[in-house]
Amino acid sequence: MTVFIIRRLLQALLVVFMMSVIVFFGVNIVGDPVYMLVSPDADQADIEAAISRLGLDRPILEQYWLFLKGAAQGDLGDSFIFGEPALRLILHHMPATMELAFSALILAIVIGIPLGLYAGLYPESRMAKGIMAASIFGFSLPTFWVGLMLIMLFAVELRWVPATGRGDLGSFLSIQSSLFTLDGLSHIFLPALNLALLKISLAIRLTRAGVREAMGLDYVKYARAKGLPMRRIILVHVMKNIMIPVVTVMGLEFGSLIGFSVVTETIFAWPGMGKLLIDAILQLDRPVVVAYLMIIVLFFVLINLIVDILYSILDPRVRLQDQGA
Amino acid sequence: MSRVLEVSGLKTHFFTHAGVVKAVDGVDFTVSKGEIMGLVGESGSGKSITGFSILGLIDPPGRIVEGSIRFNGEEIANAKEERLQNLRGNRISMIFQDPMMTLNPVLRVDTQMIEAILAHEPVSKQTAWERSRDALGLVGIPSPEERLRAYPHQLSGGMRQRVAIATAFLNKPDLIIADEPTTALDVTIQAQIIHEAQKLTKKTGTAMIWITHDLAVVAGLAERISVMYAGRIVEQGGIDDVIDRPLHPYTVGLLGSVPTANRRGQRLFQIEGMTPNMLALPEGCAFGPRCHARTDACGLQPSIEDIDGRSLRCFNPQRAAEAVT
Amino acid sequence: MSDVTTDNALSAGEPPVVETPFQRFRAEFFESRIATAALGVFGAIVLLAVLAPWITPQNPYDLAQVSVMDGRLPPGSEAFDGYTMWLGSDGSGRDLYSAILYGLRISLTVGLASGVIALLIGMAIGLVAAYAGGRIEAIIMRIVDLQLSFPASLVALMMVAALGKGVDKIILALVIAQWAYYARTVRATALVERGKEYVEAAQCLGISRFRIVFRHILPNCMAPLIVVGTVQTASAISLEATLSFLGVGLPQTEPSIGVLIANGFEYMLSGRYWISVFPGVALLLTVVSINLVGDHLRDVLNPRLKK
Ligand SMILES: Nc1ncnc2c1ncn2[C@@H]1O[C@H](COP(=O)(O)OP(=O)(O)OP(=O)(O)O)[C@@H](O)[C@H]1O
Ligand code: SF4
Ligand SMILES: [Mg+2]
């Protein structure tokens, strides 16, 4: 077991290292940020001063070495644009993203599971067919396009909720979040719904498949043979079996929600780290791009690591397989 | 003796894409109070579907198309779901074939037993729990309190089947349908379980339909036996009569494939040919293509007749008996 | 249950009509009206895109043909040159209908090219893994699993952050983001095929691995690869549109559908919906029709799910 965890940890480290190479060299080959940062009529001396200030005159390997050294100490360089440490900039934007992703996850579960349950119980009904057709759309519609439509419908036409930005923050248990104020909620509704759309479809499909499978299984027939009311069979016997895998899978999607929030945040001008990334890419603010990507990689590697370890604890077969390979 | 169950002319058909499957096609039998009746036949002969029809647990594309099922004098074929739900698990219980699949894997044993009581009786949880505990004790489960707290996967197959039997007896039903309850267990456990079940029926006066494809099992257990072939009963009578002097060629064949003490050393007789295709039954006697005693008369459909105090569906009963001896 | 009855029906019923697998596949595919319609819509879209230069009133990127005077006209307006702009015009006076057809050319090219290249590369890598076996296979599959633990959109975003804008770079980014799906598909087939008795028998007879890979694994992974390919191509088209919309995909000089939508975004809040919405509808029809075809292909080609 310990061997297994150590092996996985080393693998995770290796992945993070490899990604740092790819990301760093990739990002640093593109464009020349100096021309964006120095005014067009600056003379050669100004430009050179800027270059050496940003460390861009050193050989790229040395830049990478400095980056690694800094990274080990939690310093991922300063933003070219803001002059602030990139890591601090990202951490500063992180709560907004987390809040958005979290709301989307909750929406997906709260909307997707009941719809999936219905579609699974009455697969031949018109409503169920409608739900499934909608979920195919949910899967195929590009998020950004749905975002645009949401803005057009709810913010421009109906004027129910504001189109962009994050609302007032409230504080609860010393956590600052827009979920705690009415204004905040009205701001987060559209982006959260937009971000949740794909996951709602996922929840519908997972739940429906699970329900349909479970309904055909012996234990459901047996529960019926015991004379239990349908309500209890569905809510206790079926749902309890399905909720565990569905919620687990949905939880695993949290990482991808954070990844996808790049799109949603850009459309809804949500001040999270995804929007920060796009702005940084457009402005060639390399340290911020690199720092964001490193943090995301770290995040995913961590999620996978935790999942792997949890599974290996829960399922002894995984461990054996790993030793065999 | 009072009749608990009277089934007559029962037809349950499945309307599939490939055609109509006449899984049960004209079945008549009665079960009296405290009696154990064996229902025997090859795989696919319609035994389980007969059992499910009695409980009203036939799902589309199947339905009971004809016939009557009288339970304590009340007609329950195609009765209202409400009424059936009331009877299931309360007046008529069922035990399923595979104990590994029938208990819900995510619910504790106590939950699954208590709910069977609470679905039919407004007693306190505590009372229900005590009754469940006592029921487990009755089927020979040691330390029932502990078992009640277990999840199904913590119990062996035999233990789970005992739980299912205990559950079936919980509400002191008038009739229990046991659908091959011992097929999935090994021989010693099988004998114990049969013993427990027999003891309990004696004690409670519950009638029982014991479904099996194994004549040896019912030989020592049932008082009467119904042999089913391709959705119809072909022979029915007292257990000793039928076993000592089978009249239907199919019963003869079934008996021939059971190794018994008094026929030791003799070659085991096997029924030739394949089990029939339920979508394309032959004209005339369904057993015709596999029958040794077949004559020209068999091109017509034999009807069920009373002969020597038993019911038989065959044109040439004597020839059949001669063919083997 | 129903499987059994169907088998019985075949074995005992009248002899089945002789059909080639392709005929059977075709018949089953067209059984679904939705999938047939979707295929028709996709075919029409491709046709429109290919024929764009001959069926549009203007070449929206020939500056001589575009007039700023025509800017932001609502649908149905008459252009300065006299033809009707059925879908209106965009901010710089381009006829939207023309712009959309030209945009589709770019979007489809990017999507199909990256789909095909990713399929070939992924398939090759999957087959190499299956052929080599042992350590090499283990390492390749580790990399595949690892990559698949990141969402494709994130990988693509990382790649464009690293590579920059341009058609070639976007295609490269999409290939990198998607090859692993194909490799995994080949691998799944390989696992099934290897487990089958006849392959075991073949191995015993000393028939080469090469033969196993090309006679057993390759033919059997074609059907799942086609299904994955359709779905991944739709996702590539949608991903390109997303990246372009975010401004990190294709540049203004290569105005795919995503670029058109992005250009219209600024006018949207002022009520000039058409500049974004019509290109959006085109994108939608493309992606949804491919997905519907893919969904149904999966049902038809996967015998396990067959009713
Ligand atoms: N849902 C269904 N759709 C179509 N046919 C069905 C369905 N359920 C059962 N059947 C058919 O009904 C026939 C009888 O099935 P049944 O389960 O009663 O057999 P059985 O005698 O209990 O056999 P076994 O010993 O295998 O349990 C079979 O031929 C089966 O194919
Ligand atoms: S009716 Fe004829 S074919 Fe049928 S079982 Fe009797 S003898 Fe055999
Ligand atoms: Mg059965």
CSV table of C-alpha atoms in Angstrom, one decimal, chain C:
chain,number,residue,atom,x,y,z
C,1,MET,CA,-33.7,-11.9,-22.6
C,2,SER,CA,-34.6,-10.5,-26.0
C,3,ASP,CA,-31.2,-11.5,-27.4
C,4,VAL,CA,-32.0,-15.1,-26.7
C,5,THR,CA,-35.4,-14.9,-28.4
C,6,THR,CA,-33.9,-13.3,-31.5
C,7,ASP,CA,-31.2,-16.0,-31.7
C,8,ASN,CA,-33.8,-18.6,-31.4
C,9,ALA,CA,-35.8,-17.0,-34.1
C,10,LEU,CA,-32.9,-17.0,-36.4
C,11,SER,CA,-31.9,-20.6,-35.7
C,12,ALA,CA,-35.3,-22.1,-36.1
C,13,GLY,CA,-37.2,-19.7,-38.4
C,14,GLU,CA,-36.9,-19.5,-42.1
C,15,PRO,CA,-33.4,-19.0,-43.5
C,16,PRO,CA,-32.5,-15.3,-43.1
C,17,VAL,CA,-32.3,-13.2,-46.3
C,18,VAL,CA,-28.7,-13.0,-47.4
C,19,GLU,CA,-27.4,-9.5,-46.9
C,20,THR,CA,-23.9,-8.1,-47.0
C,21,PRO,CA,-22.9,-6.5,-43.8
C,22,PHE,CA,-22.8,-3.2,-45.5
C,23,GLN,CA,-26.3,-3.5,-46.8
C,24,ARG,CA,-27.5,-4.4,-43.3
C,25,PHE,CA,-25.6,-1.5,-41.8
C,26,ARG,CA,-27.1,0.8,-44.3
C,27,ALA,CA,-30.6,-0.5,-43.7
C,28,GLU,CA,-30.3,-0.2,-40.0
C,29,PHE,CA,-28.8,3.3,-40.1
C,30,PHE,CA,-31.6,4.7,-42.2
C,31,GLU,CA,-34.2,3.1,-40.0
C,32,SER,CA,-33.8,6.1,-37.7
C,33,ARG,CA,-35.5,9.1,-39.2
C,34,ILE,CA,-33.6,11.5,-36.9
C,35,ALA,CA,-30.2,10.2,-37.9
C,36,THR,CA,-31.1,10.2,-41.6
C,37,ALA,CA,-32.2,13.8,-41.3
C,38,ALA,CA,-29.1,14.7,-39.4
C,39,LEU,CA,-26.9,13.1,-42.1
C,40,GLY,CA,-28.9,15.1,-44.7
C,41,VAL,CA,-28.3,18.3,-42.8
C,42,PHE,CA,-24.6,17.7,-42.5
C,43,GLY,CA,-24.3,16.7,-46.1
C,44,ALA,CA,-26.1,20.0,-47.1
C,45,ILE,CA,-23.7,22.0,-44.9
C,46,VAL,CA,-20.7,20.4,-46.4
C,47,LEU,CA,-22.1,21.0,-49.9
C,48,LEU,CA,-22.8,24.7,-49.1
C,49,ALA,CA,-19.3,25.2,-47.7
C,50,VAL,CA,-17.7,23.6,-50.7
C,51,LEU,CA,-19.7,25.5,-53.2
C,52,ALA,CA,-19.5,28.8,-51.3
C,53,PRO,CA,-17.6,30.8,-54.0
C,54,TRP,CA,-20.3,30.0,-56.6
C,55,ILE,CA,-23.4,30.4,-54.5
C,56,THR,CA,-22.7,33.6,-52.5
C,57,PRO,CA,-23.4,37.1,-53.7
C,58,GLN,CA,-19.9,38.3,-52.5
C,59,ASN,CA,-16.5,37.1,-51.5
C,60,PRO,CA,-16.6,38.6,-48.0
C,61,TYR,CA,-12.8,38.8,-47.9
C,62,ASP,CA,-12.3,40.6,-51.2
C,63,LEU,CA,-12.1,44.2,-50.0
C,64,ALA,CA,-13.3,45.5,-53.3
C,65,GLN,CA,-16.6,43.7,-52.9
C,66,VAL,CA,-17.3,44.9,-49.3
C,67,SER,CA,-18.6,48.3,-48.5
C,68,VAL,CA,-18.7,49.8,-45.1
C,69,MET,CA,-21.8,51.5,-46.0
C,70,ASP,CA,-23.5,48.1,-45.7
C,71,GLY,CA,-22.5,47.7,-42.1
C,72,ARG,CA,-24.8,46.2,-39.5
C,73,LEU,CA,-27.8,45.9,-41.7
C,74,PRO,CA,-30.6,43.8,-40.3
C,75,PRO,CA,-31.7,40.6,-42.1
C,76,GLY,CA,-33.5,41.1,-45.4
C,77,SER,CA,-31.9,44.5,-46.1
C,78,GLU,CA,-30.8,45.4,-49.6
C,79,ALA,CA,-27.1,45.8,-50.1
C,80,PHE,CA,-25.4,48.8,-51.8
C,81,ASP,CA,-24.7,46.5,-54.8
C,82,GLY,CA,-28.4,45.6,-55.1
C,83,TYR,CA,-28.6,42.0,-53.8
C,84,THR,CA,-30.6,41.1,-50.7
C,85,MET,CA,-28.8,40.4,-47.5
C,86,TRP,CA,-31.1,37.7,-46.2
C,87,LEU,CA,-29.2,37.3,-43.0
C,88,GLY,CA,-28.1,40.9,-42.6
C,89,SER,CA,-24.5,42.1,-42.5
C,90,ASP,CA,-21.8,42.3,-40.0
C,91,GLY,CA,-19.9,45.3,-38.4
C,92,SER,CA,-17.7,45.9,-41.5
C,93,GLY,CA,-20.4,45.5,-44.1
C,94,ARG,CA,-19.9,41.8,-45.1
C,95,ASP,CA,-23.0,39.9,-46.2
C,96,LEU,CA,-23.5,37.4,-43.3
C,97,TYR,CA,-24.8,34.6,-45.5
C,98,SER,CA,-21.6,34.8,-47.6
C,99,ALA,CA,-19.4,35.2,-44.5
C,100,ILE,CA,-21.0,32.1,-42.9
C,101,LEU,CA,-20.5,29.9,-45.9
C,102,TYR,CA,-16.9,31.0,-46.1
C,103,GLY,CA,-16.5,30.6,-42.4
C,104,LEU,CA,-17.9,27.0,-42.6
C,105,ARG,CA,-15.1,26.2,-45.1
C,106,ILE,CA,-12.5,27.1,-42.5
C,107,SER,CA,-14.3,25.5,-39.6
C,108,LEU,CA,-15.0,22.3,-41.4
C,109,THR,CA,-11.4,22.1,-42.8
C,110,VAL,CA,-10.0,22.6,-39.3
C,111,GLY,CA,-12.4,20.1,-37.7
C,112,LEU,CA,-12.0,17.4,-40.4
C,113,ALA,CA,-8.3,17.8,-40.8
C,114,SER,CA,-7.6,17.5,-37.1
C,115,GLY,CA,-10.1,14.7,-36.8
C,116,VAL,CA,-8.4,12.6,-39.5
C,117,ILE,CA,-4.9,13.4,-38.4
C,118,ALA,CA,-5.7,12.6,-34.8
C,119,LEU,CA,-7.4,9.4,-35.8
C,120,LEU,CA,-4.4,8.2,-37.9
C,121,ILE,CA,-1.9,9.1,-35.2
C,122,GLY,CA,-4.0,7.7,-32.3
C,123,MET,CA,-4.7,4.6,-34.2
C,124,ALA,CA,-1.0,4.1,-35.1
C,125,ILE,CA,0.1,4.6,-31.5
C,126,GLY,CA,-2.6,2.3,-30.3
C,127,LEU,CA,-1.6,-0.4,-32.8
C,128,VAL,CA,2.1,0.0,-31.9
C,129,ALA,CA,1.2,-0.5,-28.3
C,130,ALA,CA,-0.8,-3.6,-29.1
C,131,TYR,CA,2.0,-4.9,-31.3
C,132,ALA,CA,4.8,-4.2,-28.9
C,133,GLY,CA,3.0,-5.3,-25.8
C,134,GLY,CA,4.9,-5.5,-22.4
C,135,ARG,CA,6.6,-2.4,-21.1
C,136,ILE,CA,6.2,-0.3,-24.2
C,137,GLU,CA,2.4,-0.9,-24.2
C,138,ALA,CA,2.3,-0.1,-20.5
C,139,ILE,CA,4.1,3.2,-20.9
C,140,ILE,CA,2.0,4.3,-23.9
C,141,MET,CA,-1.2,3.5,-22.1
C,142,ARG,CA,0.0,5.4,-19.0
C,143,ILE,CA,0.5,8.4,-21.1
C,144,VAL,CA,-2.9,8.0,-22.8
C,145,ASP,CA,-4.6,7.6,-19.4
C,146,LEU,CA,-2.8,10.6,-18.1
C,147,GLN,CA,-3.8,12.8,-20.9
C,148,LEU,CA,-7.4,11.6,-20.8
C,149,SER,CA,-7.5,12.7,-17.2
C,150,PHE,CA,-7.4,16.3,-18.4
C,151,PRO,CA,-10.4,17.6,-20.4
C,152,ALA,CA,-9.6,18.0,-24.1
C,153,SER,CA,-10.6,21.6,-24.0
C,154,LEU,CA,-8.0,22.3,-21.4
C,155,VAL,CA,-5.3,20.5,-23.3
C,156,ALA,CA,-6.2,22.4,-26.4
C,157,LEU,CA,-6.2,25.7,-24.5
C,158,MET,CA,-2.7,24.9,-23.1
C,159,MET,CA,-1.5,24.1,-26.5
C,160,VAL,CA,-2.8,27.3,-28.1
C,161,ALA,CA,-1.3,29.2,-25.2
C,162,ALA,CA,2.0,27.6,-26.1
C,163,LEU,CA,1.7,27.6,-29.9
C,164,GLY,CA,-0.1,30.8,-30.7
C,165,LYS,CA,-2.7,31.5,-33.4
C,166,GLY,CA,-3.1,30.2,-36.9
C,167,VAL,CA,-4.8,27.4,-38.8
C,168,ASP,CA,-1.8,25.0,-38.7
C,169,LYS,CA,-1.3,25.7,-35.0
C,170,ILE,CA,-5.0,25.1,-34.1
C,171,ILE,CA,-5.0,21.8,-36.0
C,172,LEU,CA,-1.9,20.8,-34.2
C,173,ALA,CA,-3.4,21.8,-30.8
C,174,LEU,CA,-6.6,19.8,-31.6
C,175,VAL,CA,-4.6,16.7,-32.7
C,176,ILE,CA,-2.6,16.8,-29.5
C,177,ALA,CA,-5.8,17.2,-27.5
C,178,GLN,CA,-7.6,14.3,-29.2
C,179,TRP,CA,-5.2,11.6,-30.3
C,180,ALA,CA,-5.5,9.8,-27.0
C,181,TYR,CA,-9.2,9.1,-27.5
C,182,TYR,CA,-8.4,7.1,-30.6
C,183,ALA,CA,-5.5,5.3,-29.0
C,184,ARG,CA,-7.7,4.2,-26.1
C,185,THR,CA,-10.3,2.9,-28.6
C,186,VAL,CA,-7.8,0.8,-30.4
C,187,ARG,CA,-6.5,-0.5,-27.0
C,188,ALA,CA,-10.0,-1.5,-25.9
C,189,THR,CA,-10.5,-3.5,-29.1
C,190,ALA,CA,-7.0,-5.0,-28.6
C,191,LEU,CA,-7.9,-6.2,-25.1
C,192,VAL,CA,-11.1,-7.8,-26.3
C,193,GLU,CA,-9.5,-9.5,-29.3
C,194,ARG,CA,-6.5,-10.8,-27.4
C,195,GLY,CA,-8.8,-12.4,-24.9
C,196,LYS,CA,-10.7,-14.2,-27.6
C,197,GLU,CA,-9.9,-17.9,-28.0
C,198,TYR,CA,-9.1,-17.7,-31.7
C,199,VAL,CA,-6.4,-15.3,-31.1
C,200,GLU,CA,-5.0,-17.4,-28.4
C,201,ALA,CA,-5.1,-20.3,-30.8
C,202,ALA,CA,-3.4,-18.2,-33.4
C,203,GLN,CA,-0.6,-17.4,-31.0
C,204,CYS,CA,-0.2,-21.0,-30.2
C,205,LEU,CA,0.2,-21.8,-33.8
C,206,GLY,CA,3.1,-19.4,-33.9
C,207,ILE,CA,1.3,-17.0,-36.2
C,208,SER,CA,3.1,-13.7,-36.0
C,209,ARG,CA,2.0,-10.7,-33.8
C,210,PHE,CA,2.0,-8.7,-36.9
C,211,ARG,CA,-0.8,-10.9,-38.3
C,212,ILE,CA,-2.7,-10.6,-35.1
C,213,VAL,CA,-2.5,-6.9,-35.1
C,214,PHE,CA,-3.5,-6.5,-38.8
C,215,ARG,CA,-5.9,-9.4,-39.2
C,216,HIS,CA,-7.7,-9.2,-35.9
C,217,ILE,CA,-7.2,-6.0,-34.0
C,218,LEU,CA,-7.2,-3.5,-37.0
C,219,PRO,CA,-10.4,-4.7,-38.7
C,220,ASN,CA,-12.3,-5.0,-35.4
C,221,CYS,CA,-11.4,-1.5,-34.2
C,222,MET,CA,-12.6,0.2,-37.3
C,223,ALA,CA,-16.2,0.4,-36.3
C,224,PRO,CA,-15.5,1.9,-32.8
C,225,LEU,CA,-12.9,4.3,-34.4
C,226,ILE,CA,-15.5,5.6,-36.8
C,227,VAL,CA,-17.9,6.3,-34.0
C,228,VAL,CA,-15.3,8.0,-31.9
C,229,GLY,CA,-14.1,9.8,-35.0
C,230,THR,CA,-17.5,11.4,-35.7
C,231,VAL,CA,-18.0,12.5,-32.1
C,232,GLN,CA,-14.4,13.8,-31.8
C,233,THR,CA,-14.7,15.7,-35.1
C,234,ALA,CA,-17.8,17.5,-33.9
C,235,SER,CA,-16.0,18.3,-30.7
C,236,ALA,CA,-13.0,19.6,-32.6
C,237,ILE,CA,-15.2,21.9,-34.6
C,238,SER,CA,-16.8,23.2,-31.5
C,239,LEU,CA,-13.5,23.5,-29.7
C,240,GLU,CA,-12.0,25.5,-32.5
C,241,ALA,CA,-15.0,27.8,-32.4
C,242,THR,CA,-14.6,28.2,-28.7
C,243,LEU,CA,-10.9,29.0,-28.9
C,244,SER,CA,-11.5,31.5,-31.7
C,245,PHE,CA,-14.3,33.1,-29.8
C,246,LEU,CA,-12.0,33.5,-26.8
C,247,GLY,CA,-9.6,35.2,-29.2
C,248,VAL,CA,-6.9,32.6,-28.8
C,249,GLY,CA,-7.8,30.4,-31.8
C,250,LEU,CA,-7.9,31.6,-35.4
C,251,PRO,CA,-6.9,35.2,-36.2
C,252,GLN,CA,-9.2,37.7,-37.9
C,253,THR,CA,-7.5,36.9,-41.2
C,254,GLU,CA,-8.9,33.4,-41.0
C,255,PRO,CA,-12.5,34.0,-40.0
C,256,SER,CA,-14.0,30.7,-39.0
C,257,ILE,CA,-17.5,30.5,-37.6
C,258,GLY,CA,-16.1,31.1,-34.1
C,259,VAL,CA,-14.4,34.3,-35.2
C,260,LEU,CA,-17.7,35.5,-36.7
C,261,ILE,CA,-19.5,34.9,-33.5
C,262,ALA,CA,-16.9,36.7,-31.5
C,263,ASN,CA,-17.1,39.7,-33.9
C,264,GLY,CA,-20.8,39.9,-33.4
C,265,PHE,CA,-20.6,39.6,-29.6
C,266,GLU,CA,-20.0,43.3,-29.1
C,267,TYR,CA,-23.1,44.2,-31.0
C,268,MET,CA,-25.3,41.8,-29.2
C,269,LEU,CA,-26.0,43.8,-26.1
C,270,SER,CA,-27.3,46.6,-28.3
C,271,GLY,CA,-29.8,44.3,-29.9
C,272,ARG,CA,-28.1,43.6,-33.2
C,273,TYR,CA,-28.4,39.9,-32.5
C,274,TRP,CA,-28.1,38.6,-36.0
C,275,ILE,CA,-24.4,39.1,-36.3
C,276,SER,CA,-23.7,36.5,-33.7
C,277,VAL,CA,-26.8,34.4,-33.8
C,278,PHE,CA,-26.8,33.3,-37.4
C,279,PRO,CA,-23.2,32.1,-37.4
C,280,GLY,CA,-24.1,30.4,-34.1
C,281,VAL,CA,-27.0,28.6,-35.7
C,282,ALA,CA,-24.7,27.4,-38.5
C,283,LEU,CA,-22.2,26.1,-35.9
C,284,LEU,CA,-25.0,24.5,-34.0
C,285,LEU,CA,-26.5,22.7,-36.9
C,286,THR,CA,-23.1,21.4,-37.9
C,287,VAL,CA,-22.1,20.1,-34.4
C,288,VAL,CA,-25.5,18.7,-33.5
C,289,SER,CA,-26.0,16.9,-36.8
C,290,ILE,CA,-22.6,15.2,-36.6
C,291,ASN,CA,-23.3,14.2,-33.0
C,292,LEU,CA,-26.7,12.7,-33.9
C,293,VAL,CA,-25.2,10.7,-36.7
C,294,GLY,CA,-22.4,9.6,-34.4
C,295,ASP,CA,-24.9,8.6,-31.7
C,296,HIS,CA,-26.9,6.5,-34.0
C,297,LEU,CA,-23.8,5.0,-35.6
C,298,ARG,CA,-22.8,3.9,-32.1
C,299,ASP,CA,-26.1,2.1,-31.7
C,300,VAL,CA,-25.9,0.5,-35.1
C,301,LEU,CA,-22.3,-0.6,-35.0
C,302,ASN,CA,-22.3,-1.8,-31.4
C,303,PRO,CA,-23.8,-5.2,-31.4
C,304,ARG,CA,-24.0,-5.3,-27.6
C,305,LEU,CA,-26.5,-2.5,-27.5
C,306,LYS,CA,-28.6,-3.9,-30.3
C,307,LYS,CA,-32.2,-4.6,-29.5
